[in-house]
Short mmCIF file of C-alpha atoms in Angstrom, two decimals:
data_model
loop_
_atom_site.label_atom_id
_atom_site.label_comp_id
_atom_site.label_asym_id
_atom_site.label_seq_id
_atom_site.Cartn_x
_atom_site.Cartn_y
_atom_site.Cartn_z
CA MET A 1 14.63 2.24 -381.05
CA GLN A 2 11.84 4.77 -379.92
CA ARG A 3 12.05 4.50 -376.54
CA LEU A 4 15.97 3.62 -376.54
CA LYS A 5 16.14 6.78 -378.13
CA ALA A 6 13.80 8.52 -375.60
CA LEU A 7 15.77 6.98 -372.57
CA TYR A 8 18.94 8.24 -374.06
CA THR A 9 17.61 11.78 -374.46
CA TRP A 10 16.27 11.03 -370.79
CA PHE A 11 19.78 11.21 -369.39
CA ASP A 12 21.48 13.14 -371.66
CA SER A 13 19.44 16.16 -371.14
CA ARG A 14 20.37 15.74 -366.82
CA LEU A 15 23.89 14.38 -367.32
CA GLN A 16 25.09 16.45 -369.80
CA LEU A 17 27.71 13.64 -371.45
CA GLY A 18 26.14 13.10 -374.69
CA GLN A 19 28.21 16.62 -376.45
CA PRO A 20 31.72 15.58 -374.11
CA ILE A 21 32.10 12.12 -375.25
CA LYS A 22 31.09 12.57 -378.97
CA GLU A 23 33.49 15.60 -379.25
CA MET A 24 36.59 13.30 -377.76
CA ALA A 25 35.58 10.46 -379.77
CA LEU A 26 35.65 12.35 -383.05
CA HIS A 27 38.68 14.78 -382.28
CA PRO A 28 40.91 14.66 -384.82
CA VAL A 29 44.23 13.14 -385.49
CA PRO A 30 46.95 13.61 -387.87
CA ASN A 31 47.05 10.03 -390.14
CA LYS A 32 50.43 9.53 -389.32
CA THR A 33 49.61 9.02 -385.50
CA ALA A 34 46.32 6.62 -385.58
CA SER A 35 49.84 3.65 -385.98
CA TRP A 36 51.18 1.40 -383.35
CA TRP A 37 53.37 3.77 -381.87
CA TYR A 38 51.21 5.45 -380.16
CA VAL A 39 48.93 2.80 -378.26
CA PHE A 40 50.75 2.29 -375.48
CA GLY A 41 48.72 4.89 -373.26
CA SER A 42 45.36 3.14 -374.05
CA ALA A 43 46.72 0.17 -372.46
CA ALA A 44 47.88 1.63 -369.49
CA PHE A 45 44.36 2.97 -369.12
CA VAL A 46 42.95 -0.32 -369.72
CA LEU A 47 45.52 -2.12 -367.69
CA LEU A 48 44.76 0.45 -364.83
CA MET A 49 41.01 -0.33 -365.18
CA LEU A 50 42.00 -4.40 -364.79
CA GLN A 51 43.62 -3.50 -361.58
CA ILE A 52 40.70 -1.26 -359.71
CA VAL A 53 38.36 -4.07 -360.66
CA THR A 54 40.65 -6.95 -359.80
CA GLY A 55 41.68 -5.14 -356.64
CA ILE A 56 37.70 -4.13 -355.50
CA LEU A 57 37.39 -7.80 -355.95
CA LEU A 58 40.41 -9.10 -353.81
CA ALA A 59 39.47 -6.53 -351.01
CA LEU A 60 36.71 -8.69 -350.31
CA VAL A 61 38.17 -11.47 -349.12
CA TYR A 62 41.26 -9.98 -347.90
CA VAL A 63 41.77 -8.66 -344.10
CA PRO A 64 44.08 -5.88 -343.57
CA SER A 65 45.49 -7.35 -339.99
CA ALA A 66 48.78 -8.42 -339.11
CA GLY A 67 47.74 -11.72 -338.04
CA GLN A 68 45.03 -12.15 -340.66
CA ALA A 69 46.56 -10.85 -343.86
CA TRP A 70 49.22 -13.74 -344.47
CA ASN A 71 45.84 -16.10 -343.92
CA SER A 72 43.71 -14.39 -346.18
CA LEU A 73 46.21 -14.60 -348.80
CA ASN A 74 46.68 -18.70 -348.72
CA ILE A 75 42.76 -19.03 -348.35
CA LEU A 76 42.50 -16.84 -351.69
CA ASN A 77 45.06 -19.27 -352.73
CA HIS A 78 43.96 -22.14 -351.96
CA GLN A 79 40.57 -22.64 -351.07
CA LEU A 80 38.06 -20.00 -353.15
CA THR A 81 37.03 -21.26 -356.51
CA LEU A 82 39.33 -18.99 -359.07
CA GLY A 83 40.94 -17.28 -355.91
CA TRP A 84 44.59 -17.79 -357.21
CA PHE A 85 43.68 -16.66 -360.23
CA LEU A 86 42.23 -13.41 -359.49
CA ARG A 87 45.61 -12.90 -357.49
CA ALA A 88 47.66 -13.53 -360.38
CA MET A 89 45.67 -11.26 -362.67
CA HIS A 90 45.90 -8.43 -359.75
CA GLY A 91 49.78 -9.07 -359.86
CA TRP A 92 51.02 -9.33 -363.26
CA GLY A 93 48.79 -6.56 -364.18
CA SER A 94 50.30 -4.91 -362.23
CA ASN A 95 53.98 -6.34 -363.36
CA PHE A 96 52.53 -4.76 -367.30
CA MET A 97 51.27 -1.76 -366.13
CA VAL A 98 54.17 -0.65 -364.87
CA ALA A 99 56.07 -1.53 -367.87
CA VAL A 100 53.64 -0.31 -370.11
CA VAL A 101 53.74 2.89 -368.54
CA LEU A 102 57.25 3.11 -369.19
CA ILE A 103 57.15 2.22 -372.40
CA HIS A 104 54.44 4.95 -372.97
CA MET A 105 57.27 7.91 -371.27
CA ALA A 106 59.54 6.93 -372.92
CA GLN A 107 58.25 7.07 -376.72
CA VAL A 108 56.62 10.09 -375.28
CA PHE A 109 60.74 11.21 -374.92
CA LEU A 110 61.86 9.85 -378.06
CA PHE A 111 58.99 11.75 -380.23
CA GLY A 112 59.04 14.89 -378.43
CA ALA A 113 55.59 14.86 -377.61
CA TYR A 114 56.39 17.13 -373.97
CA LYS A 115 57.39 20.01 -376.34
CA PHE A 116 54.90 22.55 -376.73
CA PRO A 117 51.90 23.05 -375.69
CA ARG A 118 51.94 19.78 -373.88
CA GLU A 119 54.24 20.52 -371.01
CA LEU A 120 51.74 20.05 -368.36
CA THR A 121 50.01 16.50 -369.97
CA TRP A 122 54.17 15.40 -370.20
CA ILE A 123 53.94 16.42 -365.84
CA LEU A 124 50.81 14.64 -365.03
CA GLY A 125 52.86 11.57 -367.40
CA VAL A 126 55.64 11.91 -364.62
CA PHE A 127 53.28 12.14 -361.84
CA LEU A 128 51.42 9.28 -363.40
CA LEU A 129 54.51 6.82 -363.25
CA LEU A 130 55.57 7.87 -359.35
CA MET A 131 51.85 6.79 -358.66
CA THR A 132 52.01 4.15 -360.37
CA LEU A 133 54.95 2.84 -358.87
CA GLY A 134 54.42 3.24 -355.25
CA MET A 135 50.82 1.22 -356.27
CA ALA A 136 53.57 -1.69 -357.17
CA PHE A 137 55.43 -1.09 -353.44
CA THR A 138 51.94 -1.14 -351.55
CA GLY A 139 50.90 -3.91 -353.32
CA GLN A 140 53.88 -6.05 -352.55
CA VAL A 141 53.47 -4.90 -348.64
CA LEU A 142 49.84 -6.29 -348.34
CA ARG A 143 51.33 -9.66 -348.97
CA PHE A 144 52.71 -9.59 -345.64
CA ASP A 145 55.20 -12.36 -346.39
CA GLN A 146 59.02 -11.84 -344.76
CA ASP A 147 59.93 -10.56 -348.32
CA ALA A 148 57.18 -8.03 -347.45
CA TYR A 149 58.36 -7.58 -343.81
CA TRP A 150 61.62 -7.03 -344.52
CA GLY A 151 61.19 -4.96 -347.78
CA LEU A 152 59.24 -2.42 -346.05
CA GLY A 153 61.82 -2.15 -342.27
CA ILE A 154 63.90 -1.29 -345.71
CA GLY A 155 61.72 1.47 -346.87
CA ALA A 156 61.32 2.75 -343.85
CA SER A 157 65.31 2.79 -343.29
CA ILE A 158 65.28 4.83 -346.46
CA ALA A 159 62.74 7.29 -345.47
CA SER A 160 63.87 7.75 -342.14
CA ARG A 161 67.44 8.97 -343.57
CA VAL A 162 65.62 12.29 -345.12
CA PRO A 163 67.02 14.91 -342.96
CA PHE A 164 64.51 17.24 -340.74
CA ILE A 165 61.51 15.33 -341.56
CA GLY A 166 62.67 11.36 -341.24
CA SER A 167 61.58 10.40 -338.31
CA THR A 168 57.84 11.60 -338.94
CA ALA A 169 58.10 10.05 -342.79
CA VAL A 170 58.63 7.19 -340.75
CA HIS A 171 56.00 7.58 -338.12
CA MET A 172 53.45 8.30 -341.19
CA MET A 173 54.64 4.67 -343.36
CA LEU A 174 53.92 2.81 -340.37
CA GLY A 175 51.67 4.31 -338.76
CA GLY A 176 53.84 4.48 -335.48
CA PRO A 177 57.59 3.60 -334.49
CA ILE A 178 57.47 -0.15 -335.36
CA ILE A 179 56.08 -2.71 -337.99
CA ALA A 180 52.72 -3.33 -336.52
CA GLY A 181 49.08 -4.04 -336.89
CA ALA A 182 48.56 0.10 -337.81
CA THR A 183 51.04 -0.39 -340.15
CA LEU A 184 49.14 -2.81 -342.61
CA SER A 185 46.02 -0.74 -342.24
CA ARG A 186 47.70 1.93 -343.22
CA PHE A 187 49.26 0.24 -346.48
CA PHE A 188 45.88 -0.97 -347.16
CA ALA A 189 44.07 2.67 -347.41
CA PHE A 190 46.86 4.35 -349.50
CA HIS A 191 46.72 1.23 -351.65
CA VAL A 192 42.73 0.83 -351.62
CA PHE A 193 41.94 3.96 -352.03
CA VAL A 194 44.64 7.45 -352.13
CA ILE A 195 46.50 6.13 -354.42
CA PRO A 196 43.99 4.75 -356.90
CA GLY A 197 41.90 7.73 -356.49
CA MET A 198 44.97 10.22 -357.74
CA LEU A 199 46.01 7.62 -360.43
CA LEU A 200 42.21 7.43 -361.88
CA ALA A 201 42.16 11.83 -361.60
CA PHE A 202 45.00 12.09 -362.83
CA ALA A 203 44.61 9.48 -365.80
CA CYS A 204 40.90 11.67 -366.79
CA LEU A 205 43.20 14.73 -366.79
CA HIS A 206 46.02 13.39 -368.77
CA VAL A 207 43.38 12.29 -371.26
CA TRP A 208 41.21 15.17 -371.35
CA MET A 209 44.44 17.29 -371.97
CA VAL A 210 45.19 15.02 -374.37
CA VAL A 211 42.21 15.44 -376.53
CA LYS A 212 41.83 19.05 -375.56
CA LEU A 213 45.53 19.60 -377.06
CA GLY A 214 45.48 17.29 -379.77
CA ILE A 215 47.70 13.87 -379.99
CA ASN A 216 51.30 14.41 -380.75
CA GLU A 217 51.79 14.62 -384.58
CA TRP A 218 54.40 12.49 -386.08
CA PRO A 219 58.16 14.18 -385.66
CA MET A 220 59.61 14.76 -388.94
CA PRO A 221 62.54 15.74 -389.70
CA GLY A 222 62.89 19.74 -390.12
CA ARG A 223 59.02 19.86 -388.76
CA ILE A 224 59.93 22.76 -386.01
CA VAL A 225 58.07 23.39 -383.19
CA ARG A 226 57.78 27.43 -382.70
CA ARG A 227 56.03 28.71 -379.57
CA SER A 228 54.51 31.67 -381.68
CA THR A 229 53.11 29.19 -384.57
CA TYR A 230 52.78 25.01 -383.91
CA LEU A 231 49.17 25.80 -382.51
CA THR A 232 48.02 27.46 -385.78
CA GLU A 233 50.23 24.41 -388.08
CA TYR A 234 49.07 21.58 -385.86
CA HIS A 235 45.23 22.76 -386.68
CA ASP A 236 46.10 22.70 -390.47
CA LEU A 237 47.49 19.60 -390.33
CA THR A 238 44.24 18.17 -388.65
CA LYS A 239 42.28 19.28 -391.46
CA LYS A 240 44.94 18.40 -394.15
CA ASP A 241 45.57 15.25 -392.71
CA GLY A 242 43.82 14.10 -390.13
CA ARG A 243 40.89 11.56 -389.49
CA PRO A 244 38.44 11.15 -386.45
CA PHE A 245 39.81 8.87 -383.79
CA VAL A 246 37.27 6.85 -383.58
CA PRO A 247 36.76 4.91 -385.33
CA GLY A 248 39.97 5.95 -387.84
CA ALA A 249 42.62 5.30 -385.33
CA VAL A 250 40.80 3.40 -381.95
CA TRP A 251 41.05 0.10 -383.06
CA LYS A 252 44.39 -0.14 -383.38
CA ASP A 253 44.60 1.09 -379.14
CA ALA A 254 41.55 -1.84 -378.14
CA PHE A 255 43.31 -4.43 -380.37
CA PHE A 256 46.77 -3.71 -378.67
CA SER A 257 45.18 -3.53 -375.54
CA ALA A 258 42.80 -6.57 -375.41
CA ALA A 259 46.12 -8.48 -376.43
CA ILE A 260 48.16 -6.68 -373.11
CA LEU A 261 44.65 -8.46 -371.29
CA ALA A 262 45.12 -11.77 -372.91
CA ALA A 263 48.54 -12.12 -372.47
CA VAL A 264 48.16 -10.60 -368.98
CA ALA A 265 45.98 -13.32 -368.27
CA VAL A 266 48.01 -16.49 -370.07
CA CYS A 267 50.73 -15.34 -367.56
CA ALA A 268 48.61 -15.41 -364.86
CA ALA A 269 47.14 -19.02 -365.68
CA VAL A 270 50.99 -20.10 -366.26
CA PHE A 271 53.18 -18.89 -363.66
CA GLY A 272 50.23 -18.18 -360.71
CA PRO A 273 49.72 -15.54 -358.21
CA TYR A 274 52.83 -14.13 -356.00
CA GLY A 275 53.33 -15.46 -353.42
CA PRO A 276 53.00 -14.69 -350.13
CA GLY A 277 56.53 -16.73 -348.88
CA GLY A 278 56.88 -17.29 -345.59
CA GLN A 279 54.88 -15.89 -342.45
CA PRO A 280 56.61 -12.63 -341.40
CA ASP A 281 58.68 -13.53 -338.71
CA PRO A 282 61.21 -11.15 -337.47
CA THR A 283 63.93 -13.58 -335.52
CA ILE A 284 63.88 -15.46 -338.45
CA ILE A 285 66.69 -14.01 -340.12
CA GLN A 286 67.90 -16.65 -343.04
CA THR A 287 66.17 -14.47 -345.64
CA ALA A 288 67.12 -12.39 -349.16
CA PRO A 289 64.35 -10.43 -348.74
CA LYS A 290 64.27 -9.14 -352.67
CA PRO A 291 61.69 -6.36 -354.53
CA ASP A 292 59.47 -7.27 -356.91
CA PHE A 293 60.77 -7.05 -360.52
CA PHE A 294 60.43 -3.32 -361.14
CA PHE A 295 62.98 -2.34 -358.06
CA LEU A 296 65.33 -5.02 -358.80
CA TRP A 297 67.65 -2.17 -360.39
CA LEU A 298 67.80 -0.86 -356.85
CA TYR A 299 68.38 -3.77 -355.28
CA THR A 300 71.38 -4.59 -357.09
CA VAL A 301 72.67 -0.49 -357.11
CA LEU A 302 73.02 -0.45 -353.64
CA SER A 303 74.58 -4.15 -353.21
CA TYR A 304 77.16 -2.47 -355.64
CA LEU A 305 77.75 0.59 -353.70
CA PRO A 306 79.94 1.63 -350.76
CA PRO A 307 78.14 1.67 -347.72
CA SER A 308 79.05 5.55 -347.33
CA LEU A 309 77.60 6.39 -350.13
CA GLU A 310 73.59 4.51 -349.53
CA THR A 311 72.24 7.64 -348.45
CA PRO A 312 73.41 10.22 -350.58
CA PHE A 313 72.72 8.39 -353.37
CA LEU A 314 68.96 7.70 -352.17
CA LEU A 315 68.76 11.40 -351.32
CA ILE A 316 70.16 12.98 -354.14
CA ALA A 317 69.32 10.53 -357.16
CA PRO A 318 65.57 10.57 -357.19
CA VAL A 319 65.08 14.27 -356.41
CA LEU A 320 67.51 15.17 -358.93
CA GLY A 321 65.82 12.62 -361.49
CA ILE A 322 62.33 13.32 -360.95
CA ALA A 323 62.81 17.37 -361.06
CA GLY A 324 65.06 16.53 -364.63
CA LEU A 325 62.07 14.57 -365.61
CA VAL A 326 59.47 17.75 -364.26
CA ALA A 327 61.86 20.48 -365.71
CA LEU A 328 62.40 18.80 -369.13
CA PRO A 329 59.38 20.79 -371.36
CA PHE A 330 60.57 23.72 -370.11
CA TYR A 331 64.22 23.84 -370.69
CA ALA A 332 63.68 21.77 -374.18
CA GLY A 333 60.39 22.70 -375.48
CA GLU A 334 61.20 23.96 -378.81
CA GLY A 335 62.94 22.76 -381.51
CA GLU A 336 63.08 19.28 -383.41
CA LYS A 337 61.17 16.68 -382.14
CA SER A 338 62.23 14.26 -384.59
CA TRP A 339 64.78 11.11 -383.15
CA HIS A 340 66.73 11.54 -386.25
CA LYS A 341 67.76 14.86 -385.56
CA ARG A 342 68.29 14.40 -381.22
CA PRO A 343 71.23 12.37 -380.67
CA ILE A 344 71.41 13.24 -377.07
CA ALA A 345 68.26 12.25 -376.43
CA ILE A 346 68.93 8.90 -378.12
CA LEU A 347 71.92 8.73 -376.17
CA MET A 348 70.42 9.04 -372.62
CA LEU A 349 67.31 7.07 -373.52
CA THR A 350 69.64 4.00 -374.70
CA THR A 351 71.94 4.57 -372.08
CA ILE A 352 69.02 4.66 -368.98
CA ALA A 353 67.06 1.74 -370.48
CA VAL A 354 71.18 -0.40 -370.93
CA THR A 355 71.98 0.60 -367.09
CA TRP A 356 68.09 -0.60 -366.13
CA GLY A 357 68.13 -3.90 -367.95
CA VAL A 358 71.72 -4.85 -366.62
CA CYS A 359 71.14 -4.12 -363.51
CA THR A 360 67.45 -5.91 -363.21
CA HIS A 361 69.39 -9.03 -364.01
CA LEU A 362 72.65 -8.61 -361.58
CA GLY A 363 69.39 -7.93 -359.17
CA THR A 364 68.29 -11.48 -360.11
CA PHE A 365 71.32 -13.39 -358.47
CA THR A 366 72.89 -10.18 -356.58
CA PRO A 367 73.46 -11.06 -352.69
CA TRP A 368 71.74 -8.92 -350.31
CA SER A 369 73.49 -5.38 -348.94
CA PRO A 370 74.91 -5.81 -346.91
CA LYS A 371 75.99 -8.70 -346.86
CA MET A 372 75.11 -11.92 -344.11
CA SER A 373 76.98 -14.80 -343.19
CA ALA A 374 74.24 -17.06 -342.02
CA TRP A 375 75.80 -17.82 -338.42
CA SER A 376 73.37 -20.17 -336.91
CA GLY A 377 73.95 -22.97 -335.41
CA GLY A 378 77.75 -21.85 -335.64
CA PRO A 379 80.29 -21.57 -332.75
CA PRO A 380 79.28 -19.72 -329.38
CA VAL A 381 80.03 -16.50 -327.83
CA PRO A 382 83.99 -16.34 -327.85
CA THR A 383 84.30 -16.87 -324.11
CA ARG A 384 86.22 -14.01 -323.42
CA TYR A 385 82.81 -12.30 -323.52
CA THR A 386 81.27 -14.11 -320.82
CA HIS A 387 84.57 -14.91 -318.57
CA ASP A 388 83.70 -12.37 -315.85
CA ALA A 389 80.07 -12.56 -316.18
CA SER A 390 77.22 -12.60 -314.20
CA PRO A 391 74.98 -15.37 -314.12
CA LEU A 392 71.65 -12.59 -315.83
CA GLN A 393 74.48 -11.62 -318.47
CA ARG A 394 75.34 -15.13 -319.70
CA GLN A 395 71.78 -15.86 -319.87
CA GLY A 396 71.82 -13.02 -322.04
CA ALA A 397 74.87 -14.54 -324.00
CA ILE A 398 72.65 -17.38 -324.49
CA VAL A 399 69.43 -15.43 -325.79
CA PHE A 400 71.42 -13.21 -328.03
CA GLN A 401 72.54 -16.42 -330.10
CA SER A 402 69.44 -18.53 -329.50
CA LYS A 403 68.03 -15.04 -331.38
CA GLN A 404 70.35 -15.46 -333.79
CA CYS A 405 71.42 -11.71 -333.82
CA ARG A 406 74.74 -12.25 -335.35
CA ASN A 407 73.15 -13.41 -338.30
CA CYS A 408 73.03 -9.06 -338.42
CA HIS A 409 75.59 -8.07 -336.48
CA SER A 410 78.52 -9.38 -336.03
CA ILE A 411 81.53 -9.38 -332.42
CA ALA A 412 85.10 -9.61 -333.03
CA GLY A 413 84.98 -10.03 -336.32
CA VAL A 414 82.17 -12.73 -337.19
CA GLY A 415 78.49 -12.80 -337.65
CA GLY A 416 76.72 -10.44 -340.73
CA LEU A 417 76.81 -7.08 -342.16
CA ARG A 418 73.16 -6.10 -341.74
CA GLY A 419 73.51 -4.32 -338.92
CA PRO A 420 76.47 -2.21 -337.46
CA ALA A 421 78.85 -4.70 -335.58
CA LEU A 422 78.44 -4.72 -331.79
CA ASP A 423 81.97 -4.76 -330.14
CA LEU A 424 81.34 -1.30 -328.67
CA VAL A 425 77.53 -1.39 -328.56
CA ALA A 426 77.45 -0.23 -324.56
CA THR A 427 79.97 2.79 -325.60
CA ARG A 428 77.11 4.18 -327.82
CA LEU A 429 73.86 3.01 -326.71
CA THR A 430 72.55 3.77 -322.67
CA GLU A 431 70.92 0.70 -321.12
CA ASP A 432 67.46 2.38 -321.99
CA GLN A 433 68.23 2.91 -325.36
CA LEU A 434 69.21 -0.67 -325.94
CA ILE A 435 66.30 -1.65 -324.33
CA ARG A 436 64.26 0.46 -326.84
CA GLN A 437 66.55 -0.16 -329.77
CA VAL A 438 65.37 -4.19 -329.00
CA LEU A 439 61.97 -3.66 -328.47
CA GLN A 440 61.25 -1.15 -331.12
CA GLY A 441 63.88 -1.86 -333.50
CA GLY A 442 64.57 0.86 -335.74
CA GLY A 443 66.50 1.54 -339.28
CA ASN A 444 67.27 -1.54 -340.95
CA MET A 445 66.17 -3.66 -337.88
CA PRO A 446 62.72 -4.46 -336.93
CA ALA A 447 61.44 -4.68 -333.64
CA TYR A 448 61.88 -7.78 -331.51
CA GLY A 449 59.41 -6.60 -328.52
CA LYS A 450 57.01 -9.19 -329.16
CA ASN A 451 59.32 -11.85 -330.08
CA LEU A 452 61.32 -11.83 -326.77
CA SER A 453 59.88 -12.46 -323.06
CA PRO A 454 60.72 -9.13 -320.35
CA PRO A 455 62.70 -11.87 -318.99
CA GLU A 456 64.50 -12.78 -321.88
CA THR A 457 64.72 -8.66 -323.05
CA THR A 458 66.35 -8.02 -319.49
CA ALA A 459 69.43 -10.49 -320.02
CA LEU A 460 69.67 -9.69 -323.66
CA VAL A 461 70.66 -5.64 -322.56
CA GLN A 462 72.58 -7.02 -319.05
CA PHE A 463 75.39 -9.02 -322.08
CA LEU A 464 75.00 -6.08 -324.46
CA GLU A 465 76.55 -3.77 -321.77
CA THR A 466 79.10 -5.37 -321.48
CA LEU A 467 80.99 -5.27 -324.87
CA HIS A 468 82.57 -2.13 -324.74
CA PRO A 469 86.67 -1.89 -324.33
CA ILE A 470 87.72 -2.44 -320.12
CA ASN A 471 89.69 0.94 -320.44
CA GLN A 472 86.31 2.53 -321.30
CA PRO A 473 83.22 2.76 -319.37
CA ALA A 474 79.94 2.25 -320.94
CA ALA A 475 77.66 4.98 -322.26
CA VAL A 476 75.22 6.19 -319.24
CA ASP A 477 72.31 8.26 -319.08
CA ALA A 478 73.93 11.88 -317.17
CA SER A 479 69.83 12.95 -316.13
CA HIS A 480 69.89 9.45 -314.23
CA GLN A 481 73.35 10.90 -312.15
CA ALA A 482 73.48 11.42 -308.56
CA VAL A 483 73.12 14.89 -307.84
CA MET A 484 75.99 16.45 -306.02
CA THR A 485 74.97 18.49 -303.69
CA GLU A 486 76.64 21.64 -302.23
CA PRO A 487 77.44 21.15 -298.62
CA ALA A 488 75.36 22.96 -296.11
CA LEU A 489 76.33 26.50 -295.12
CA ASN A 490 78.07 26.78 -290.82
CA PRO A 491 75.34 28.88 -288.88
#
């Protein structure tokens, strides 16, 4: 015992951690605060630790390469002992972490814990929620199956709509103009290094502020928050009716966190890991990619919104939502905390929860928007589009059908609605622009540069250049037109 004490003293004299840890463990909390309502923050932190540990173990096997990512996940699933369970723990841990963070945010809002002096604690919580969702999205991309490929295309399309910086945002997201090998490396870096590092730093700062400012007291009706008197009243409350966090309240946090970890393990053992599904292939269009559970509500909203409102919703609603959450403690930082005295807060929280639940449920069976009619194996390209065509253009029509382009695009009103109709495409895009769009993609369209040979690309573009009205010429690049020179002056 003397040796252990001496060893502890040696380390503590150099690290100086004993006093901060003791202060954190023994900080007083109001008696009623030591309840089951206050366990979600600790559970979220424990789930973050689970994600970090399982993520490190997965990174030992996972290969962040477009050619090897899918294979490495299948090796984990089928060849390594308990590899499937490790992947399942990581996947289900992500689901539980998002759910627990959302519940914690709702509980903090309901109890008025964002009010003075905990404004910055709340703001940090908002950013922790956003980073948790960012971890979930980047993790889905790393599966790099069909859902991940097309889901990433949708994400890039959303980013491309941001005014002024849309193109730059897409390049930062994808590591270039198209989904390629650099894309997966970039998302791996975000998922493994950037976002977890920020999450851990913000979470530690969040916990530190909770310790220094105190855990929010139980919201009693009539207990008004006033900036001039709150701190004195809170300290008086912890002296008269408080207890040390350890051991008075910590056992509930520990028990709940252990129960959450057990639930994650049960789900992992029973339901197994997520995917991967089919290998990513942009020429396989018979897919309706759906995001993971926590993004299904957005999937539903975009399915029911008219196309003209998709971009305004995507650009305006998130900004207003985040701004409202960040500004909340500044315009409602005083007054009642009890939900019995805050009917508007109850109505807002109930409305958001019900709307989110309904949209999430609808997202499990709602068709993707824009809708797509599977066209493979259907009628050929209408003859009027090939009647006077050259052999090369007719070959392009064959490529157009064999590569299932009409699963996404319509001609003469027949085909898919994922992409724009192509009846007038030659009036909108020049030959060079058509070639670039086919090879590099853009918006919701994947890149086909690796799936078409040069002769196929040439033939396809030649066919697309015929898609314009008879009385309207195709688009041309003015820089390629011959420049008329003035006649020479007579001597």
